[in-house]
Coordinates of N, CA and C in Angstrom, one line a residue:
M16 N 85.9 84.9 118.3 CA 86.6 84.0 117.5 C 86.1 82.6 117.7
R17 N 85.8 81.8 116.7 CA 85.4 80.5 116.8 C 86.5 79.5 116.3
I18 N 86.9 78.6 117.1 CA 87.9 77.7 116.7 C 87.3 76.3 116.5
V19 N 87.5 75.7 115.3 CA 86.9 74.4 115.0 C 88.0 73.4 114.8
G20 N 87.9 72.2 115.3 CA 88.9 71.2 115.1 C 89.8 70.9 116.3
R21 N 90.7 70.0 116.1 CA 91.5 69.5 117.2 C 92.9 69.9 117.1
Q22 N 93.3 70.7 116.1 CA 94.7 71.1 115.9 C 95.1 72.1 117.0
D23 N 96.4 72.1 117.2 CA 97.0 73.0 118.2 C 96.8 74.4 117.7
R24 N 96.1 75.3 118.5 CA 95.9 76.6 118.0 C 96.8 77.6 118.8
S25 N 97.9 77.2 119.4 CA 98.7 78.0 120.2 C 99.3 79.2 119.4
E26 N 99.3 79.1 118.0 CA 99.9 80.1 117.2 C 99.0 81.3 117.1
I27 N 97.8 81.3 117.6 CA 96.9 82.4 117.6 C 97.4 83.5 118.5
E28 N 97.7 84.7 118.0 CA 98.2 85.8 118.8 C 97.0 86.6 119.4
L29 N 97.0 86.7 120.7 CA 95.9 87.4 121.4 C 96.2 88.9 121.6
D30 N 97.5 89.3 121.6 CA 97.9 90.7 121.7 C 97.6 91.4 120.4
P31 N 96.7 92.4 120.3 CA 96.4 93.0 119.1 C 97.5 93.6 118.3
V32 N 98.5 94.2 119.0 CA 99.7 94.8 118.3 C 100.5 93.7 117.6
K33 N 100.8 92.6 118.3 CA 101.5 91.5 117.8 C 100.8 90.8 116.7
A34 N 99.4 90.7 116.8 CA 98.6 90.1 115.8 C 98.7 90.9 114.5
Y35 N 98.6 92.2 114.7 CA 98.7 93.1 113.5 C 100.0 93.0 112.8
R36 N 101.1 92.9 113.6 CA 102.4 92.8 113.0 C 102.6 91.5 112.2
R37 N 102.0 90.4 112.8 CA 102.1 89.1 112.2 C 101.3 89.1 110.9
A38 N 100.1 89.7 111.0 CA 99.3 89.8 109.8 C 100.0 90.5 108.7
R39 N 100.6 91.6 109.0 CA 101.4 92.4 108.0 C 102.5 91.5 107.4
A40 N 103.2 90.8 108.2 CA 104.2 89.9 107.7 C 103.7 88.8 106.8
L41 N 102.5 88.2 107.2 CA 101.9 87.2 106.3 C 101.4 87.8 105.0
D42 N 100.8 89.0 105.1 CA 100.4 89.7 103.9 C 101.5 89.9 102.9
A43 N 102.7 90.3 103.5 CA 103.9 90.6 102.6 C 104.3 89.3 102.0
M44 N 104.3 88.2 102.8 CA 104.7 86.9 102.2 C 103.8 86.4 101.1
L45 N 102.5 86.6 101.3 CA 101.5 86.3 100.3 C 101.7 87.1 99.1
H46 N 101.9 88.4 99.2 CA 102.1 89.3 98.1 C 103.3 88.9 97.3
A47 N 104.4 88.5 98.0 CA 105.6 88.0 97.3 C 105.3 86.7 96.5
A48 N 104.3 85.9 97.0 CA 104.1 84.6 96.3 C 103.2 84.7 95.1
L49 N 102.4 85.8 95.0 CA 101.5 85.9 93.9 C 102.2 86.2 92.6
P50 N 101.8 85.5 91.5 CA 102.4 85.9 90.2 C 102.0 87.3 89.8
R51 N 102.8 87.9 89.0 CA 102.5 89.3 88.6 C 101.3 89.3 87.7
V52 N 100.5 90.4 87.8 CA 99.4 90.6 87.0 C 99.8 91.3 85.7
P53 N 99.4 90.9 84.5 CA 99.8 91.6 83.3 C 99.3 93.0 83.3
R54 N 100.1 93.9 82.8 CA 99.6 95.3 82.8 C 98.7 95.5 81.6
G55 N 97.9 96.5 81.7 CA 97.0 96.9 80.6 C 95.6 96.4 80.8
V56 N 94.8 96.5 79.8 CA 93.4 96.2 80.0 C 93.1 94.8 79.4
T57 N 92.4 94.0 80.2 CA 92.1 92.6 79.7 C 90.6 92.5 79.7
R58 N 90.1 92.1 78.6 CA 88.6 91.9 78.5 C 88.3 90.4 78.5
G59 N 87.2 90.1 79.2 CA 86.8 88.7 79.2 C 85.5 88.5 80.0
T60 N 85.0 87.3 80.0 CA 83.7 87.1 80.7 C 84.0 86.9 82.2
H61 N 83.0 86.9 82.9 CA 83.1 86.7 84.4 C 83.7 85.3 84.6
E62 N 83.3 84.4 83.9 CA 83.8 83.0 84.0 C 85.3 82.9 83.7
Y63 N 85.7 83.7 82.7 CA 87.1 83.7 82.4 C 87.9 84.3 83.6
F64 N 87.5 85.4 84.1 CA 88.2 86.0 85.2 C 88.2 85.2 86.5
N65 N 87.1 84.4 86.7 CA 87.1 83.4 87.8 C 88.2 82.4 87.6
R66 N 88.3 81.9 86.4 CA 89.4 80.9 86.1 C 90.8 81.5 86.3
V67 N 91.0 82.7 85.9 CA 92.3 83.4 86.1 C 92.6 83.6 87.5
D68 N 91.6 84.0 88.3 CA 91.8 84.2 89.8 C 92.1 82.9 90.4
A69 N 91.4 81.8 90.0 CA 91.6 80.5 90.6 C 93.0 80.0 90.3
A70 N 93.5 80.3 89.1 CA 94.9 79.9 88.7 C 95.9 80.7 89.5
R71 N 95.7 82.0 89.7 CA 96.6 82.8 90.5 C 96.6 82.3 92.0
Q72 N 95.5 81.9 92.5 CA 95.4 81.4 93.9 C 96.2 80.1 94.0
I73 N 96.0 79.2 93.1 CA 96.7 77.9 93.1 C 98.2 78.2 93.0
A74 N 98.6 79.1 92.1 CA 100.1 79.4 92.0 C 100.6 79.9 93.3
A75 N 99.9 80.8 93.9 CA 100.3 81.4 95.2 C 100.4 80.3 96.3
A76 N 99.5 79.4 96.3 CA 99.5 78.3 97.3 C 100.7 77.4 97.1
R77 N 101.0 77.1 95.8 CA 102.2 76.3 95.5 C 103.5 76.9 96.0
V78 N 103.6 78.2 95.8 CA 104.8 78.9 96.2 C 104.9 78.9 97.8
L79 N 103.7 79.2 98.4 CA 103.7 79.2 99.9 C 104.0 77.8 100.4
M80 N 103.6 76.7 99.8 CA 103.9 75.4 100.2 C 105.4 75.1 100.1
R81 N 106.0 75.7 99.1 CA 107.5 75.5 98.9 C 108.2 76.2 100.1
F82 N 107.7 77.4 100.5 CA 108.3 78.1 101.6 C 108.1 77.3 102.9
K83 N 106.9 76.7 103.0 CA 106.6 76.0 104.2 C 107.5 74.7 104.3
Q84 N 107.7 74.1 103.2 CA 108.6 72.9 103.2 C 110.0 73.2 103.2
G85 N 110.4 74.5 103.1 CA 111.8 74.9 103.3 C 112.6 74.9 102.0
T86 N 111.9 74.8 100.8 CA 112.7 74.8 99.6 C 112.8 76.1 99.0
G87 N 112.0 77.1 99.5 CA 112.1 78.5 99.0 C 111.7 78.7 97.6
G88 N 112.2 79.7 97.0 CA 111.8 80.0 95.6 C 110.7 81.0 95.5
N89 N 110.8 81.9 94.5 CA 109.7 82.9 94.4 C 109.1 82.8 93.0
E90 N 109.4 81.8 92.3 CA 108.7 81.6 91.0 C 107.4 80.9 91.2
A91 N 106.4 81.1 90.3 CA 105.1 80.5 90.5 C 104.9 79.6 89.3
G92 N 104.5 78.3 89.7 CA 104.2 77.4 88.6 C 104.9 76.1 88.7

């Protein structure tokens, strides 16, 4: 593992079992933050899907920032 920067990295878990459990919890939190994907078939160019993916990532980041700031909420946007 390579750590870059001067931030406090004490939150890195060295025990593999605890690290796995923490990763599963973070994955669940991220999954809850992502906006729902519309059902069915969507056709578009590669560029279009890149824009859609970028918009979903931004929406998820906004929701996660709300959780970090303590305001909660599970709506995206």
